């Protein structure tokens, strides 16, 4: 077994600081009291304990979302813990750790393909991103597991789609990941567009059939998602980007950059992120076919984010 260098050990210790800091404050500040949307969860718990819970109750729309999978997880945690909120917070932190592991895997896979020597600094950098305290609401509110579940399924699916080989097993798992992401949070629908990027770029036997299957399942997921859909009264118009383009751009870019910074620096980070994304798209277009696979995972992640 290779002995770790002092630099590698230092980077590993640094990578442990963000989750340790998060766990410390989560344990210190959490309250075992339902908050906001969690009170809408009470009728489901009542039906669970009465033995009257059906699939329709899990399928029902909450705001703009179909929280089918998160509802199952929250019900299971509530039943096991007597609805102790700390269990949900612990599960959220575990989801964050899983997302971090996926990002690390993606980075090391790229590193291996490039044949680069060990580079340790991205390990703590990715940890700082994955456990960012700017998303404190996600960590301290168990209800937000829906967002973390959506991101985890999407990142895992993109990893499967951008591997060196895409056999039927990996492709099937990527389809399952898409369904899981879509019915965890509304943003999961963006996974189908993000996954289309590496699928269309691959030059392999069966590419056309996979694209047909992908597009067919995308249509079915979107169809069932919006079957019986009712737009919440307080939900903004889908045409805001047309009526108020500058306000929409400000919001969207600030939202993307808000993962690490507060406004107005979040807007700066969002603009820089968009410029980096455009640069990688140009790099992808101009690169030789053998090197495109190195950039595709990050292009796909960026498409999902935007």
mmCIF file of C-alpha atoms in Angstrom:
data_model
loop_
_atom_site.group_PDB
_atom_site.id
_atom_site.type_symbol
_atom_site.label_atom_id
_atom_site.label_comp_id
_atom_site.label_asym_id
_atom_site.label_seq_id
_atom_site.Cartn_x
_atom_site.Cartn_y
_atom_site.Cartn_z
ATOM 1 C CA UNK A 1 0.000 0.000 0.000
ATOM 2 C CA UNK A 2 1.365 3.395 -1.047
ATOM 3 C CA UNK A 3 2.415 5.647 1.811
ATOM 4 C CA UNK A 4 0.685 9.030 1.772
ATOM 5 C CA UNK A 5 2.852 12.111 1.477
ATOM 6 C CA UNK A 6 2.663 15.001 3.948
ATOM 7 C CA UNK A 7 0.873 17.086 1.305
ATOM 8 C CA UNK A 8 -1.741 14.379 0.712
ATOM 9 C CA UNK A 9 -2.314 13.919 4.443
ATOM 10 C CA UNK A 10 -2.702 17.674 4.873
ATOM 11 C CA UNK A 11 -5.299 17.796 2.073
ATOM 12 C CA UNK A 12 -7.231 14.881 3.578
ATOM 13 C CA UNK A 13 -7.348 16.661 6.938
ATOM 14 C CA UNK A 14 -8.517 19.850 5.200
ATOM 15 C CA UNK A 15 -11.260 17.901 3.411
ATOM 16 C CA UNK A 16 -12.580 16.650 6.760
ATOM 17 C CA UNK A 17 -12.975 20.156 8.205
ATOM 18 C CA UNK A 18 -16.121 21.245 6.249
ATOM 19 C CA UNK A 19 -18.208 18.158 7.191
ATOM 20 C CA UNK A 20 -16.890 18.284 10.780
ATOM 21 C CA UNK A 21 -17.829 21.964 11.038
ATOM 22 C CA UNK A 22 -21.267 21.196 9.597
ATOM 23 C CA UNK A 23 -21.923 18.272 11.953
ATOM 24 C CA UNK A 24 -20.854 20.363 14.957
ATOM 25 C CA UNK A 25 -23.259 23.205 14.188
ATOM 26 C CA UNK A 26 -26.086 20.924 13.092
ATOM 27 C CA UNK A 27 -25.879 19.041 16.415
ATOM 28 C CA UNK A 28 -25.715 22.287 18.354
ATOM 29 C CA UNK A 29 -28.423 24.325 16.619
ATOM 30 C CA UNK A 30 -31.124 21.899 15.516
ATOM 31 C CA UNK A 31 -34.575 21.869 17.124
ATOM 32 C CA UNK A 32 -36.723 18.760 17.200
ATOM 33 C CA UNK A 33 -39.764 20.705 15.990
ATOM 34 C CA UNK A 34 -41.461 20.457 12.552
ATOM 35 C CA UNK A 35 -41.002 23.597 10.481
ATOM 36 C CA UNK A 36 -43.044 25.182 7.681
ATOM 37 C CA UNK A 37 -43.759 22.560 4.930
ATOM 38 C CA UNK A 38 -43.173 19.760 7.412
ATOM 39 C CA UNK A 39 -46.585 20.494 8.961
ATOM 40 C CA UNK A 40 -48.120 19.445 5.616
ATOM 41 C CA UNK A 41 -46.495 16.082 6.286
ATOM 42 C CA UNK A 42 -48.642 15.447 9.386
ATOM 43 C CA UNK A 43 -51.688 14.108 7.429
ATOM 44 C CA UNK A 44 -49.421 11.563 5.712
ATOM 45 C CA UNK A 45 -48.097 10.392 9.075
ATOM 46 C CA UNK A 46 -51.665 10.089 10.332
ATOM 47 C CA UNK A 47 -52.633 7.926 7.349
ATOM 48 C CA UNK A 48 -49.490 5.820 7.847
ATOM 49 C CA UNK A 49 -50.326 5.053 11.475
ATOM 50 C CA UNK A 50 -53.980 4.425 10.601
ATOM 51 C CA UNK A 51 -53.005 1.992 7.843
ATOM 52 C CA UNK A 52 -54.758 4.141 5.226
ATOM 53 C CA UNK A 53 -51.700 5.359 3.320
ATOM 54 C CA UNK A 54 -51.937 4.671 -0.425
ATOM 55 C CA UNK A 55 -49.743 5.274 -3.466
ATOM 56 C CA UNK A 56 -51.873 8.258 -4.418
ATOM 57 C CA UNK A 57 -50.909 10.078 -1.224
ATOM 58 C CA UNK A 58 -47.236 9.672 -2.131
ATOM 59 C CA UNK A 59 -47.865 10.751 -5.712
ATOM 60 C CA UNK A 60 -49.832 13.905 -4.873
ATOM 61 C CA UNK A 61 -48.241 17.178 -5.897
ATOM 62 C CA UNK A 62 -46.553 19.372 -3.281
ATOM 63 C CA UNK A 63 -46.106 22.901 -4.605
ATOM 64 C CA UNK A 64 -44.485 22.304 -8.029
ATOM 65 C CA UNK A 65 -42.992 18.949 -7.061
ATOM 66 C CA UNK A 66 -43.740 15.230 -7.087
ATOM 67 C CA UNK A 67 -41.947 14.163 -3.909
ATOM 68 C CA UNK A 68 -42.627 10.463 -4.326
ATOM 69 C CA UNK A 69 -39.268 9.088 -3.143
ATOM 70 C CA UNK A 70 -38.540 11.705 -0.440
ATOM 71 C CA UNK A 71 -41.959 11.068 1.094
ATOM 72 C CA UNK A 72 -41.161 7.345 1.359
ATOM 73 C CA UNK A 73 -37.811 8.098 3.037
ATOM 74 C CA UNK A 74 -39.309 10.659 5.430
ATOM 75 C CA UNK A 75 -42.115 8.294 6.377
ATOM 76 C CA UNK A 76 -39.627 5.500 7.053
ATOM 77 C CA UNK A 77 -37.407 7.773 9.188
ATOM 78 C CA UNK A 78 -40.440 9.109 11.073
ATOM 79 C CA UNK A 79 -41.700 5.599 11.800
ATOM 80 C CA UNK A 80 -38.305 4.395 13.014
ATOM 81 C CA UNK A 81 -37.511 7.461 15.136
ATOM 82 C CA UNK A 82 -40.931 8.607 16.324
ATOM 83 C CA UNK A 83 -40.432 11.538 13.938
ATOM 84 C CA UNK A 84 -37.225 12.759 15.536
ATOM 85 C CA UNK A 85 -36.060 15.595 13.261
ATOM 86 C CA UNK A 86 -32.389 14.857 14.003
ATOM 87 C CA UNK A 87 -32.680 11.643 11.976
ATOM 88 C CA UNK A 88 -33.621 13.694 8.916
ATOM 89 C CA UNK A 89 -30.699 16.071 9.446
ATOM 90 C CA UNK A 90 -28.312 13.121 9.767
ATOM 91 C CA UNK A 91 -29.722 11.657 6.549
ATOM 92 C CA UNK A 92 -29.206 14.993 4.766
ATOM 93 C CA UNK A 93 -25.562 15.076 5.822
ATOM 94 C CA UNK A 94 -25.163 11.479 4.609
ATOM 95 C CA UNK A 95 -26.603 12.532 1.252
ATOM 96 C CA UNK A 96 -24.078 15.369 1.144
ATOM 97 C CA UNK A 97 -21.306 12.843 1.795
ATOM 98 C CA UNK A 98 -22.589 10.648 -1.040
ATOM 99 C CA UNK A 99 -22.631 13.625 -3.426
ATOM 100 C CA UNK A 100 -19.080 14.490 -2.370
ATOM 101 C CA UNK A 101 -17.979 10.904 -3.017
ATOM 102 C CA UNK A 102 -19.485 11.029 -6.512
ATOM 103 C CA UNK A 103 -17.684 14.281 -7.306
ATOM 104 C CA UNK A 104 -14.407 12.826 -6.035
ATOM 105 C CA UNK A 105 -14.900 9.729 -8.176
ATOM 106 C CA UNK A 106 -15.530 11.893 -11.234
ATOM 107 C CA UNK A 107 -12.393 13.941 -10.575
ATOM 108 C CA UNK A 108 -10.132 10.932 -9.982
ATOM 109 C CA UNK A 109 -11.535 9.227 -13.081
ATOM 110 C CA UNK A 110 -10.594 12.262 -15.177
ATOM 111 C CA UNK A 111 -7.191 12.397 -13.518
ATOM 112 C CA UNK A 112 -6.564 8.748 -14.366
ATOM 113 C CA UNK A 113 -7.604 9.200 -18.000
ATOM 114 C CA UNK A 114 -5.206 12.123 -18.363
ATOM 115 C CA UNK A 115 -2.408 10.142 -16.744
ATOM 116 C CA UNK A 116 -1.661 12.949 -14.307
ATOM 117 C CA UNK A 117 0.272 12.483 -11.060
ATOM 118 C CA UNK A 118 -1.574 12.691 -7.748
ATOM 119 C CA UNK A 119 -3.180 16.095 -7.303
ATOM 120 C CA UNK A 120 -4.496 16.540 -3.800
ATOM 121 C CA UNK A 121 -5.827 20.118 -3.658
ATOM 122 C CA UNK A 122 -9.198 19.399 -5.403
ATOM 123 C CA UNK A 123 -10.113 17.002 -2.572
ATOM 124 C CA UNK A 124 -10.634 19.760 0.056
ATOM 125 C CA UNK A 125 -11.965 22.148 -2.610
ATOM 126 C CA UNK A 126 -14.734 19.690 -3.529
ATOM 127 C CA UNK A 127 -15.411 19.111 0.167
ATOM 128 C CA UNK A 128 -15.889 22.846 0.685
ATOM 129 C CA UNK A 129 -18.377 22.882 -2.193
ATOM 130 C CA UNK A 130 -20.273 19.749 -1.200
ATOM 131 C CA UNK A 131 -20.626 20.807 2.450
ATOM 132 C CA UNK A 132 -21.028 24.522 1.802
ATOM 133 C CA UNK A 133 -22.602 26.332 4.754
ATOM 134 C CA UNK A 134 -24.287 28.678 2.279
ATOM 135 C CA UNK A 135 -26.924 25.984 1.894
ATOM 136 C CA UNK A 136 -27.489 25.890 5.660
ATOM 137 C CA UNK A 137 -31.240 25.607 5.104
ATOM 138 C CA UNK A 138 -30.707 22.272 3.373
ATOM 139 C CA UNK A 139 -28.627 20.940 6.253
ATOM 140 C CA UNK A 140 -30.832 22.223 9.078
ATOM 141 C CA UNK A 141 -34.231 21.446 7.582
ATOM 142 C CA UNK A 142 -34.960 17.752 7.119
ATOM 143 C CA UNK A 143 -37.609 18.524 4.496
ATOM 144 C CA UNK A 144 -34.830 19.607 2.119
ATOM 145 C CA UNK A 145 -33.627 16.045 1.626
ATOM 146 C CA UNK A 146 -35.658 16.122 -1.585
ATOM 147 C CA UNK A 147 -33.126 18.535 -3.143
ATOM 148 C CA UNK A 148 -30.106 16.535 -1.999
ATOM 149 C CA UNK A 149 -31.668 13.284 -3.236
ATOM 150 C CA UNK A 150 -32.348 14.873 -6.620
ATOM 151 C CA UNK A 151 -28.748 16.092 -6.948
ATOM 152 C CA UNK A 152 -27.297 12.741 -5.855
ATOM 153 C CA UNK A 153 -29.331 10.769 -8.420
ATOM 154 C CA UNK A 154 -28.472 13.255 -11.165
ATOM 155 C CA UNK A 155 -24.719 13.238 -10.452
ATOM 156 C CA UNK A 156 -24.660 9.432 -10.194
ATOM 157 C CA UNK A 157 -26.539 9.151 -13.495
ATOM 158 C CA UNK A 158 -24.122 11.498 -15.247
ATOM 159 C CA UNK A 159 -21.183 9.447 -13.960
ATOM 160 C CA UNK A 160 -22.751 6.318 -15.457
ATOM 161 C CA UNK A 161 -23.418 7.994 -18.805
ATOM 162 C CA UNK A 162 -19.909 9.427 -19.155
ATOM 163 C CA UNK A 163 -17.863 6.329 -18.357
ATOM 164 C CA UNK A 164 -15.421 4.921 -20.898
ATOM 165 C CA UNK A 165 -17.909 2.145 -21.680
ATOM 166 C CA UNK A 166 -21.670 2.386 -21.589
ATOM 167 C CA UNK A 167 -23.105 -1.110 -21.534
ATOM 168 C CA UNK A 168 -26.777 -1.962 -21.161
ATOM 169 C CA UNK A 169 -26.479 -2.312 -17.377
ATOM 170 C CA UNK A 170 -25.002 1.158 -16.854
ATOM 171 C CA UNK A 171 -27.474 2.667 -19.290
ATOM 172 C CA UNK A 172 -30.395 1.066 -17.457
ATOM 173 C CA UNK A 173 -29.114 2.377 -14.122
ATOM 174 C CA UNK A 174 -28.779 5.854 -15.645
ATOM 175 C CA UNK A 175 -32.436 5.661 -16.707
ATOM 176 C CA UNK A 176 -33.439 4.607 -13.182
ATOM 177 C CA UNK A 177 -31.402 7.510 -11.768
ATOM 178 C CA UNK A 178 -33.306 9.905 -14.022
ATOM 179 C CA UNK A 179 -36.689 8.631 -12.863
ATOM 180 C CA UNK A 180 -35.535 8.847 -9.225
ATOM 181 C CA UNK A 181 -34.229 12.406 -9.661
ATOM 182 C CA UNK A 182 -37.427 13.536 -11.409
ATOM 183 C CA UNK A 183 -39.667 12.211 -8.655
ATOM 184 C CA UNK A 184 -37.492 13.588 -5.879
ATOM 185 C CA UNK A 185 -37.627 17.246 -6.896
ATOM 186 C CA UNK A 186 -38.851 19.200 -9.934
ATOM 187 C CA UNK A 187 -35.292 20.149 -10.923
ATOM 188 C CA UNK A 188 -34.677 16.471 -11.622
ATOM 189 C CA UNK A 189 -36.484 16.916 -14.934
ATOM 190 C CA UNK A 190 -33.397 18.813 -16.094
ATOM 191 C CA UNK A 191 -31.417 15.581 -15.840
ATOM 192 C CA UNK A 192 -32.975 14.311 -19.050
ATOM 193 C CA UNK A 193 -31.559 17.236 -21.025
ATOM 194 C CA UNK A 194 -28.204 17.007 -19.240
ATOM 195 C CA UNK A 195 -27.952 13.280 -19.954
ATOM 196 C CA UNK A 196 -28.790 13.796 -23.597
ATOM 197 C CA UNK A 197 -25.489 15.667 -24.051
ATOM 198 C CA UNK A 198 -23.094 12.736 -23.422
ATOM 199 C CA UNK A 199 -25.448 10.276 -25.112
ATOM 200 C CA UNK A 200 -25.517 12.321 -28.317
ATOM 201 C CA UNK A 201 -21.735 12.804 -28.215
ATOM 202 C CA UNK A 202 -20.857 9.117 -27.828
ATOM 203 C CA UNK A 203 -19.834 7.275 -30.984
ATOM 204 C CA UNK A 204 -20.659 3.678 -30.148
ATOM 205 C CA UNK A 205 -22.726 0.822 -31.480
ATOM 206 C CA UNK A 206 -26.319 1.111 -30.315
ATOM 207 C CA UNK A 207 -26.115 4.904 -29.942
ATOM 208 C CA UNK A 208 -29.255 5.490 -32.003
ATOM 209 C CA UNK A 209 -31.294 2.931 -30.038
ATOM 210 C CA UNK A 210 -30.177 4.444 -26.729
ATOM 211 C CA UNK A 211 -31.203 7.904 -27.892
ATOM 212 C CA UNK A 212 -34.635 6.573 -28.865
ATOM 213 C CA UNK A 213 -35.075 4.873 -25.470
ATOM 214 C CA UNK A 214 -33.840 7.996 -23.666
ATOM 215 C CA UNK A 215 -36.188 10.354 -25.518
ATOM 216 C CA UNK A 216 -39.131 7.965 -25.103
ATOM 217 C CA UNK A 217 -38.632 7.669 -21.352
ATOM 218 C CA UNK A 218 -38.122 11.436 -21.107
ATOM 219 C CA UNK A 219 -41.514 11.957 -22.742
ATOM 220 C CA UNK A 220 -43.178 9.414 -20.431
ATOM 221 C CA UNK A 221 -41.658 10.917 -17.266
ATOM 222 C CA UNK A 222 -42.678 14.456 -18.258
ATOM 223 C CA UNK A 223 -46.156 13.257 -19.276
ATOM 224 C CA UNK A 224 -46.840 11.499 -15.977
ATOM 225 C CA UNK A 225 -45.217 14.303 -13.997
ATOM 226 C CA UNK A 226 -47.659 16.854 -15.402
ATOM 227 C CA UNK A 227 -50.651 14.516 -15.516
ATOM 228 C CA UNK A 228 -53.197 16.236 -13.287
ATOM 229 C CA UNK A 229 -50.665 18.974 -12.490
ATOM 230 C CA UNK A 230 -52.060 22.154 -10.930
ATOM 231 C CA UNK A 231 -49.992 25.310 -10.977
ATOM 232 C CA UNK A 232 -49.761 26.825 -7.466
ATOM 233 C CA UNK A 233 -51.350 30.266 -7.276
ATOM 234 C CA UNK A 234 -48.177 31.863 -5.897
ATOM 235 C CA UNK A 235 -45.916 30.241 -8.488
ATOM 236 C CA UNK A 236 -44.327 32.806 -10.854
ATOM 237 C CA UNK A 237 -45.136 32.763 -14.546
ATOM 238 C CA UNK A 238 -43.096 30.423 -16.720
ATOM 239 C CA UNK A 239 -42.672 33.373 -19.104
ATOM 240 C CA UNK A 240 -40.868 35.638 -16.610
ATOM 241 C CA UNK A 241 -37.647 35.271 -18.610
ATOM 242 C CA UNK A 242 -39.458 36.896 -21.567
ATOM 243 C CA UNK A 243 -41.306 39.631 -19.676
ATOM 244 C CA UNK A 244 -38.420 40.576 -17.359
ATOM 245 C CA UNK A 245 -35.233 39.161 -18.912
ATOM 246 C CA UNK A 246 -32.733 41.230 -16.886
ATOM 247 C CA UNK A 247 -34.402 40.419 -13.572
ATOM 248 C CA UNK A 248 -34.563 36.750 -14.526
ATOM 249 C CA UNK A 249 -30.869 36.672 -15.572
ATOM 250 C CA UNK A 250 -29.887 38.378 -12.315
ATOM 251 C CA UNK A 251 -31.852 35.838 -10.294
ATOM 252 C CA UNK A 252 -30.693 32.775 -12.243
ATOM 253 C CA UNK A 253 -26.990 33.671 -12.211
ATOM 254 C CA UNK A 254 -27.095 34.715 -8.548
ATOM 255 C CA UNK A 255 -28.806 31.428 -7.733
ATOM 256 C CA UNK A 256 -26.071 29.416 -9.453
ATOM 257 C CA UNK A 257 -23.315 31.406 -7.717
ATOM 258 C CA UNK A 258 -25.151 31.369 -4.395
ATOM 259 C CA UNK A 259 -23.775 27.952 -3.573
ATOM 260 C CA UNK A 260 -20.582 29.539 -2.251
ATOM 261 C CA UNK A 261 -21.230 33.283 -1.998
ATOM 262 C CA UNK A 262 -23.900 35.750 -0.942
ATOM 263 C CA UNK A 263 -25.259 38.471 -3.205
ATOM 264 C CA UNK A 264 -23.772 40.423 -5.012
ATOM 265 C CA UNK A 265 -20.723 38.127 -5.147
ATOM 266 C CA UNK A 266 -23.026 35.252 -6.027
ATOM 267 C CA UNK A 267 -23.909 37.126 -9.235
ATOM 268 C CA UNK A 268 -20.202 37.505 -10.065
ATOM 269 C CA UNK A 269 -19.651 33.792 -9.416
ATOM 270 C CA UNK A 270 -22.651 32.931 -11.605
ATOM 271 C CA UNK A 271 -21.344 35.023 -14.494
ATOM 272 C CA UNK A 272 -17.872 33.479 -14.166
ATOM 273 C CA UNK A 273 -19.445 30.027 -14.056
ATOM 274 C CA UNK A 274 -21.350 30.751 -17.262
ATOM 275 C CA UNK A 275 -18.157 31.954 -18.972
ATOM 276 C CA UNK A 276 -16.281 28.803 -17.883
ATOM 277 C CA UNK A 277 -19.178 26.713 -19.171
ATOM 278 C CA UNK A 278 -19.018 28.433 -22.588
ATOM 279 C CA UNK A 279 -15.243 27.913 -22.661
ATOM 280 C CA UNK A 280 -15.619 24.180 -22.045
ATOM 281 C CA UNK A 281 -18.299 23.970 -24.737
ATOM 282 C CA UNK A 282 -15.882 25.531 -27.221
ATOM 283 C CA UNK A 283 -13.167 23.181 -25.999
ATOM 284 C CA UNK A 284 -15.492 20.240 -26.551
ATOM 285 C CA UNK A 285 -16.369 21.374 -30.070
ATOM 286 C CA UNK A 286 -12.734 21.842 -31.054
ATOM 287 C CA UNK A 287 -11.208 18.807 -29.379
ATOM 288 C CA UNK A 288 -10.423 15.468 -30.957
ATOM 289 C CA UNK A 289 -13.018 12.758 -30.381
ATOM 290 C CA UNK A 290 -10.807 10.804 -27.961
ATOM 291 C CA UNK A 291 -10.516 13.802 -25.623
ATOM 292 C CA UNK A 292 -14.166 14.844 -25.626
ATOM 293 C CA UNK A 293 -15.047 12.252 -23.039
ATOM 294 C CA UNK A 294 -12.864 14.097 -20.515
ATOM 295 C CA UNK A 295 -14.958 17.256 -20.756
ATOM 296 C CA UNK A 296 -18.423 15.719 -21.189
ATOM 297 C CA UNK A 297 -19.094 14.899 -17.499
ATOM 298 C CA UNK A 298 -18.545 18.526 -16.511
ATOM 299 C CA UNK A 299 -20.532 19.891 -19.464
ATOM 300 C CA UNK A 300 -23.398 17.611 -18.473
ATOM 301 C CA UNK A 301 -23.216 18.699 -14.818
ATOM 302 C CA UNK A 302 -23.230 22.354 -15.887
ATOM 303 C CA UNK A 303 -26.275 21.794 -18.126
ATOM 304 C CA UNK A 304 -28.092 20.222 -15.181
ATOM 305 C CA UNK A 305 -27.124 23.122 -12.915
ATOM 306 C CA UNK A 306 -28.259 25.839 -15.326
#
